[in-house]
Coordinates of C-alpha atoms and ligand atoms in Angstrom, one line a residue:
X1 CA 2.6 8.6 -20.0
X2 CA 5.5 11.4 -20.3
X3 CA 4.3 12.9 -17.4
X4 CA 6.8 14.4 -14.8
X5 CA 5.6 12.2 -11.3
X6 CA 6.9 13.9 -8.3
X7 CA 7.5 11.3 -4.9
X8 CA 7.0 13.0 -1.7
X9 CA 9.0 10.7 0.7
X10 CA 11.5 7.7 -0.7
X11 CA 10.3 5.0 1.8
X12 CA 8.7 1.4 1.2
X13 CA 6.1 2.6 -0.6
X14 CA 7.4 5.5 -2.8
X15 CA 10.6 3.3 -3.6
X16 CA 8.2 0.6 -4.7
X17 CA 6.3 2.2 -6.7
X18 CA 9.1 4.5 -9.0
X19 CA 11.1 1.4 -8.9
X20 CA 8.1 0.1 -10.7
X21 CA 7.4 2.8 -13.0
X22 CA 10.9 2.8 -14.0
X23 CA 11.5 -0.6 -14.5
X24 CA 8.3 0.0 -16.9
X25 CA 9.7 2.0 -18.9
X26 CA 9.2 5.6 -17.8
X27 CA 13.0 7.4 -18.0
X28 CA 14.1 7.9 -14.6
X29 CA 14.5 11.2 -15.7
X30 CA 11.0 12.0 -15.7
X31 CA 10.9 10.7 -11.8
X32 CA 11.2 13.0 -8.9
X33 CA 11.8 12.0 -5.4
X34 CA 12.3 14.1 -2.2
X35 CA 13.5 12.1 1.3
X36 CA 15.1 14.7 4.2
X37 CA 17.9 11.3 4.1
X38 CA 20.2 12.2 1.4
X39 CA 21.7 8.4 1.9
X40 CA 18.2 6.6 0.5
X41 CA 18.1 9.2 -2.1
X42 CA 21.8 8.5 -3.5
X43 CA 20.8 4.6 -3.1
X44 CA 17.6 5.1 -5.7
X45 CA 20.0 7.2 -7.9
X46 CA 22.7 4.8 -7.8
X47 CA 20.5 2.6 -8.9
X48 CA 18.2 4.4 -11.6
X49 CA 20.3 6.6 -13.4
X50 CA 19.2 10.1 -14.4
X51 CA 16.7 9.8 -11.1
X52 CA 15.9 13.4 -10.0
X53 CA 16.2 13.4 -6.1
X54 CA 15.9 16.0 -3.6
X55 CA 16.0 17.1 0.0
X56 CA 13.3 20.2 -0.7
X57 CA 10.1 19.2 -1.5
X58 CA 9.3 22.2 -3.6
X59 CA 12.0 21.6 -5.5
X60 CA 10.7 18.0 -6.1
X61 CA 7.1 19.2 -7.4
X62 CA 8.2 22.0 -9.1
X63 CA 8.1 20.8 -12.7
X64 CA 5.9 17.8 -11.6
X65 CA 2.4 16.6 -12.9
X66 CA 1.7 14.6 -10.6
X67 CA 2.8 14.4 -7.1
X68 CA 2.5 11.4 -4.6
X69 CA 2.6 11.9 -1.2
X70 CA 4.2 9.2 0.7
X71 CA 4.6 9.9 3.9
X72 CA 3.8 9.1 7.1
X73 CA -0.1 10.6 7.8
X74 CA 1.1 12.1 11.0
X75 CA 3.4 14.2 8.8
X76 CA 1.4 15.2 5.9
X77 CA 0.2 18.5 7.9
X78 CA 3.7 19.3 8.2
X79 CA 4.7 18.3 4.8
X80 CA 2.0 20.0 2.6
X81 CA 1.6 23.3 4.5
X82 CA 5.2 25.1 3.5
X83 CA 5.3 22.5 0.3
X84 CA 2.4 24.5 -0.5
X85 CA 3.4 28.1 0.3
X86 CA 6.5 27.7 -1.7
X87 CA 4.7 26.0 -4.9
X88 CA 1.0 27.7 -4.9
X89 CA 1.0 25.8 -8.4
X90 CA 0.8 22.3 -6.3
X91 CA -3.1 22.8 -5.6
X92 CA -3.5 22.7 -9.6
X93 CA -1.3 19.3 -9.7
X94 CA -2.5 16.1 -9.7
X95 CA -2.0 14.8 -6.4
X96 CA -2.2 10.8 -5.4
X97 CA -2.3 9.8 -1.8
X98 CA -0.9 6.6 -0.5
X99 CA -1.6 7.5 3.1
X100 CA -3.9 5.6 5.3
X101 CA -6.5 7.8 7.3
X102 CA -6.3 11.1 5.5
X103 CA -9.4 11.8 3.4
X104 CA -9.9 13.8 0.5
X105 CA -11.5 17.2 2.3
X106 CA -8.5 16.8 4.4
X107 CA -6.2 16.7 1.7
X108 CA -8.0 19.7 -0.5
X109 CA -8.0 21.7 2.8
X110 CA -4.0 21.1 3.0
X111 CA -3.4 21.7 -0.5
X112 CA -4.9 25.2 -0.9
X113 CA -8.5 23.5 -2.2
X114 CA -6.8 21.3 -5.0
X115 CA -9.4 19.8 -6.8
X116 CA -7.7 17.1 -8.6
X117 CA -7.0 14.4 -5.8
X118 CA -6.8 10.9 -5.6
X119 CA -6.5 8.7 -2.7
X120 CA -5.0 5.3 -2.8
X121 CA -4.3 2.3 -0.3
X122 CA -1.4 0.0 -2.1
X123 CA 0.6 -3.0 -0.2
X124 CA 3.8 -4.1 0.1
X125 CA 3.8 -6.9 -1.9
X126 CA 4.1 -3.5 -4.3
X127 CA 7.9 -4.2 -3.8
X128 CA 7.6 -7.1 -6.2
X129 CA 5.7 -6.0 -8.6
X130 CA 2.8 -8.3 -6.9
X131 CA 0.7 -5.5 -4.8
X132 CA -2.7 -4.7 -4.6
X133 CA -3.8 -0.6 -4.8
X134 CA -7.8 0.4 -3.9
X135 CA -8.4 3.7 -5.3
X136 CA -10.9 6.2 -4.8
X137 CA -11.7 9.4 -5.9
X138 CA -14.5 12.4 -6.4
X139 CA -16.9 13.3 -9.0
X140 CA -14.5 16.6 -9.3
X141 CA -11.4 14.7 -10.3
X142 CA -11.3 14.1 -14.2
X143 CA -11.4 10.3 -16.0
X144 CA -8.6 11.5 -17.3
X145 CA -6.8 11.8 -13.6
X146 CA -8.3 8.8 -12.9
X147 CA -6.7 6.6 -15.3
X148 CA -3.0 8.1 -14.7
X149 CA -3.5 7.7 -10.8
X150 CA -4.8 4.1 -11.7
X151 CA -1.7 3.6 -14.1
X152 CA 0.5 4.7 -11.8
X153 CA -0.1 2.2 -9.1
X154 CA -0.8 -0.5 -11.9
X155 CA 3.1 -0.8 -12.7
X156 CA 3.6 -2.0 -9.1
X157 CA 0.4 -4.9 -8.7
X158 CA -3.6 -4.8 -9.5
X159 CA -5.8 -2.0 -8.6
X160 CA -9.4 -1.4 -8.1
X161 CA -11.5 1.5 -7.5
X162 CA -13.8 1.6 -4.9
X163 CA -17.2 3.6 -4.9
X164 CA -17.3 5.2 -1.6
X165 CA -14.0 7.0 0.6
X166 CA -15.6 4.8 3.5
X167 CA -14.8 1.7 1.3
X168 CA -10.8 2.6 1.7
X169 CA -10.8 1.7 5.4
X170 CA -12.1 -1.7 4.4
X171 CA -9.7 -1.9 1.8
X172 CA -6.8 -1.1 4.3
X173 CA -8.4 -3.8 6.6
X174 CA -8.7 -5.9 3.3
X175 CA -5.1 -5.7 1.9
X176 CA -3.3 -2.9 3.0
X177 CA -2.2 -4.1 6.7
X178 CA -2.8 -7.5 5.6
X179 CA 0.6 -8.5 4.3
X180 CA 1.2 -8.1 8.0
X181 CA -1.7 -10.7 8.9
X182 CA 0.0 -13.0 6.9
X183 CA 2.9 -13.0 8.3
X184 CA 2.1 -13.2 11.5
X185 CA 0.3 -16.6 10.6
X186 CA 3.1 -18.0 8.5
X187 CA 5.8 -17.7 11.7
X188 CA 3.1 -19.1 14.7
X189 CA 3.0 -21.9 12.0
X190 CA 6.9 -21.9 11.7
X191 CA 7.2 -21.3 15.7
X192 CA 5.1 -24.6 16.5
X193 CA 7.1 -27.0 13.7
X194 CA 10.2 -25.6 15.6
X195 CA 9.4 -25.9 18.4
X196 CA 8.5 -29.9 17.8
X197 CA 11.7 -30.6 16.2
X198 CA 11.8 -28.9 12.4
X199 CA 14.8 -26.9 12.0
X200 CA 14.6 -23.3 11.3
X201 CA 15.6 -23.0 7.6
X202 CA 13.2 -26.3 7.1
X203 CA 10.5 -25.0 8.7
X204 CA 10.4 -21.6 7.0
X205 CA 10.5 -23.2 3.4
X206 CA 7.5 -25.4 4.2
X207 CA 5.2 -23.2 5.6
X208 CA 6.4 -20.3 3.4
X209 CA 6.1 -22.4 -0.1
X210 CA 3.1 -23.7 1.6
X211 CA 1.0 -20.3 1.7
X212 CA 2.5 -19.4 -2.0
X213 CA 1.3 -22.9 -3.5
X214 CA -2.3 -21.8 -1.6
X215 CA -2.2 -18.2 -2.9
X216 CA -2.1 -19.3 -6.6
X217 CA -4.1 -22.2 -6.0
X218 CA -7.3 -20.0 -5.0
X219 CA -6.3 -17.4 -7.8
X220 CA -6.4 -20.1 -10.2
X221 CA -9.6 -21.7 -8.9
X222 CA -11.6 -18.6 -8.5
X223 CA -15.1 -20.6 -9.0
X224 CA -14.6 -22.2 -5.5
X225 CA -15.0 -20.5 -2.3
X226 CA -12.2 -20.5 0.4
X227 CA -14.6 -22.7 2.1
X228 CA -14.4 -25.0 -0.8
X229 CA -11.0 -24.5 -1.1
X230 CA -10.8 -25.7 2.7
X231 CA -12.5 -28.6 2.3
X232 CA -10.3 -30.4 -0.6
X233 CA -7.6 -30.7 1.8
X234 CA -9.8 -31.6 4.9
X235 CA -9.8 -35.7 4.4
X236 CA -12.5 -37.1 6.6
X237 CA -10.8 -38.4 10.1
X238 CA -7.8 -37.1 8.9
X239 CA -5.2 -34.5 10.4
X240 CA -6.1 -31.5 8.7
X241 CA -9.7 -32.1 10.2
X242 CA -8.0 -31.7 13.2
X243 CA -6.3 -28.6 12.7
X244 CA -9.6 -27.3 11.4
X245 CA -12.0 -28.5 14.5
X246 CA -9.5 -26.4 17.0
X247 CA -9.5 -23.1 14.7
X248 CA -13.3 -23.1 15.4
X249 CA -12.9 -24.4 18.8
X250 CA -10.6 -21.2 19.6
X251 CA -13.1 -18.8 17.0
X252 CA -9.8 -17.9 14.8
X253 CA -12.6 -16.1 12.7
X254 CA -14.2 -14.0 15.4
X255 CA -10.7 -13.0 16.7
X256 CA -9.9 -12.5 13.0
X257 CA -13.0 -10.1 12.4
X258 CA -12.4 -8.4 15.8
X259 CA -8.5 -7.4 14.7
X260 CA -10.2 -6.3 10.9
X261 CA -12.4 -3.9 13.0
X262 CA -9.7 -2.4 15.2
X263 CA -7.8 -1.9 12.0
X264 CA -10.6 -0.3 10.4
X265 CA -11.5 1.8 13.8
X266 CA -8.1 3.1 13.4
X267 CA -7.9 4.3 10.2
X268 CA -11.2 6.1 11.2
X269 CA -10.0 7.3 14.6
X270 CA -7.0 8.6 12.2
X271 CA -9.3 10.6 9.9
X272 CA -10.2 12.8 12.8
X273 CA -6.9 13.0 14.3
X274 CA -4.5 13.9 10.9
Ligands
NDP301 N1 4.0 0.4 4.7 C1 2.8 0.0 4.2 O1 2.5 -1.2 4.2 C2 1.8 0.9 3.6 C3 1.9 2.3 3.8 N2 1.0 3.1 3.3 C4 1.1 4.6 3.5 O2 2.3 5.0 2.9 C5 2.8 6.1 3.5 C6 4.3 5.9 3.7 O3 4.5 4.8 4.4 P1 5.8 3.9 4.3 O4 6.4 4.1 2.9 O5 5.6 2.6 4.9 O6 6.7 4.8 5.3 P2 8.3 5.1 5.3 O7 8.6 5.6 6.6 O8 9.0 4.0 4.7 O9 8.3 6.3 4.2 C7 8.1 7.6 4.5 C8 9.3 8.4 4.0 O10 9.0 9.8 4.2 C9 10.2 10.4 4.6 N3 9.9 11.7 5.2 C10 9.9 12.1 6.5 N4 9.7 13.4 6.6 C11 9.6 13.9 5.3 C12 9.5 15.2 4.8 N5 9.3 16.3 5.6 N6 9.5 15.3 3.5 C13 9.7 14.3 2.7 N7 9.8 13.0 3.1 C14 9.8 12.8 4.4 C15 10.7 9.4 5.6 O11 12.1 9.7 5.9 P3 12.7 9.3 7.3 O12 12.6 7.8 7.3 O13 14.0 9.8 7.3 O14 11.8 9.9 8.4 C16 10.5 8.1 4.8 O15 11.6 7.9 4.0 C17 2.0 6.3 4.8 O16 1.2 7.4 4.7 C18 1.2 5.0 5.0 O17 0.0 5.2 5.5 C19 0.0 2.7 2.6 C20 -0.2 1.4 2.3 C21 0.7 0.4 2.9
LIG302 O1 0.0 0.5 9.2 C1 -0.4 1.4 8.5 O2 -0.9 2.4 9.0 C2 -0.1 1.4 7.0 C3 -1.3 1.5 6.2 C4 -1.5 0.1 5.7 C5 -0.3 -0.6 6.0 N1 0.5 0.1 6.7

């Protein structure tokens, strides 16, 4: 791929994924990246030398062939509309989305009716080289697009297309916010050790190595279900049993399916607002 790729905004997700590219392979000097902080940009340069970084975003795109847009949705109006008027040549670009809640029409309608547009939902386990990137995109964008958008996002984690632009809410619900999910569940673990007498530092390497030893172990067992996967550790009258009986008693699944559907509501209610 000698494509020029053009970066939109140099936050988590942007930075993640040129690091990736880069660390690939691709010469930094076939990287563009615009950021209005001129401090993040001289960070990534410092760091990948030959980087192309700038505070205009027309600059950015202008000898891109592919641009990714990484900023905030609530921005992208903002961001594409002048981008736009000063590069008319940006609506025959291939553009990738990372942004949650900003659909394709949307995007075309932005970008003077660009055809060629692919939207993606990545993670930021990306950072690591360990993400996970849905994709989607229109009978009007080439296989040829597709496999460079795919490419792209394949040098940070796994990726998989999905068949319908509904399908990239669930994916959101499904990955994209989940890191966040995660999280969440690894420090009310490390909260409640605590606070019966583990130390901090002990407490955060046993729950944390905990949910990394159970991550690979399902990846490496795929033919059992995580309800299988449950039950090898669930002795009969044991503790884990326990542990188990008052998940269900409290309906951690329902609560879990009711905060999947507010996720997903939003990225909906943000289709209509962005
Ligand atoms: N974070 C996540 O887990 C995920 C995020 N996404 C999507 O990725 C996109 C970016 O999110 P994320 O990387 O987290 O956000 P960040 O805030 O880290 O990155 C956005 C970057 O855009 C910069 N920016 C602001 N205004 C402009 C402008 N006019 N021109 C160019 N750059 C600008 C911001 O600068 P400054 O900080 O100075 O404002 C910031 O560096 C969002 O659309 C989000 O939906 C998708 C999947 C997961
Ligand atoms: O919270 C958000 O809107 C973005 C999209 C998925 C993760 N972060």
């Amino acid at each position: 791929m000698s494509q020029q790729i053009a970066f939109i905004g140099a936050g988590n997700m942007a930075s993640a994924i040129l690091k990736g590219l880069i660390k690939q392979g691709k010469p930094a000097a076939q990287v563009h990246v615009s950021d209005p902080d001129s401090d993040k940009l001289a960070a990534l340069a410092d760091e990948f030398p030959g980087l192309n970084t700038y505070t205009n975003n027309a600059q950015c795109v202008a000898s891109a062939d592919a641009v990714v847009l990484a900023v905030k949705p609530q921005l992208m109006a903002t961001v594409c509309e002048p981008l736009l008027s000063e590069q008319p040549e940006l609506a025959n670009k291939l553009i990738v989305s990372v942004a949650a809640g900003i659909k394709v029409a949307r995007l075309r309608a932005l970008l003077g009716n660009a055809k060629r547009v692919v939207r993606t939902m990545p993670n930021t386990p990306c950072l690591i080289g360990q993400g996970m990137t849905g994709l989607y995109a229109d009978e009007q964008v080439s296989d040829a697009d597709r496999d460079t958008a795919a490419a792209l996002m394949q040098a940070v984690g796994k990726t998989a297309w999905v068949g319908s632009e509904a399908g990239l809410n669930l994916v959101i619900a499904a990955s994209g916010s989940a890191p966040a999910y995660f999280f969440m569940f690894m420090e009310a673990m490390q909260k409640s050790v605590e606070a019966m007498g583990l130390d901090a530092d002990t407490a955060r390497q046993f729950v944390q190595q905990a949910a990394i030893g159970s991550s690979h172990l399902a990846a490496s067992e795929m033919s059992k279900s995580f309800t299988e996967l449950t039950a090898q550790v669930t002795s009969k009258g044991g503790t884990t049993a326990e542990a188990v009986a008052t998940f269900k008693e409290q309906d951690l699944a329902g609560l879990v399916d009711q905060a999947m559907r507010a996720c997903v509501a939003r990225a909906e209610e943000m289709e209509q607002l962005f």
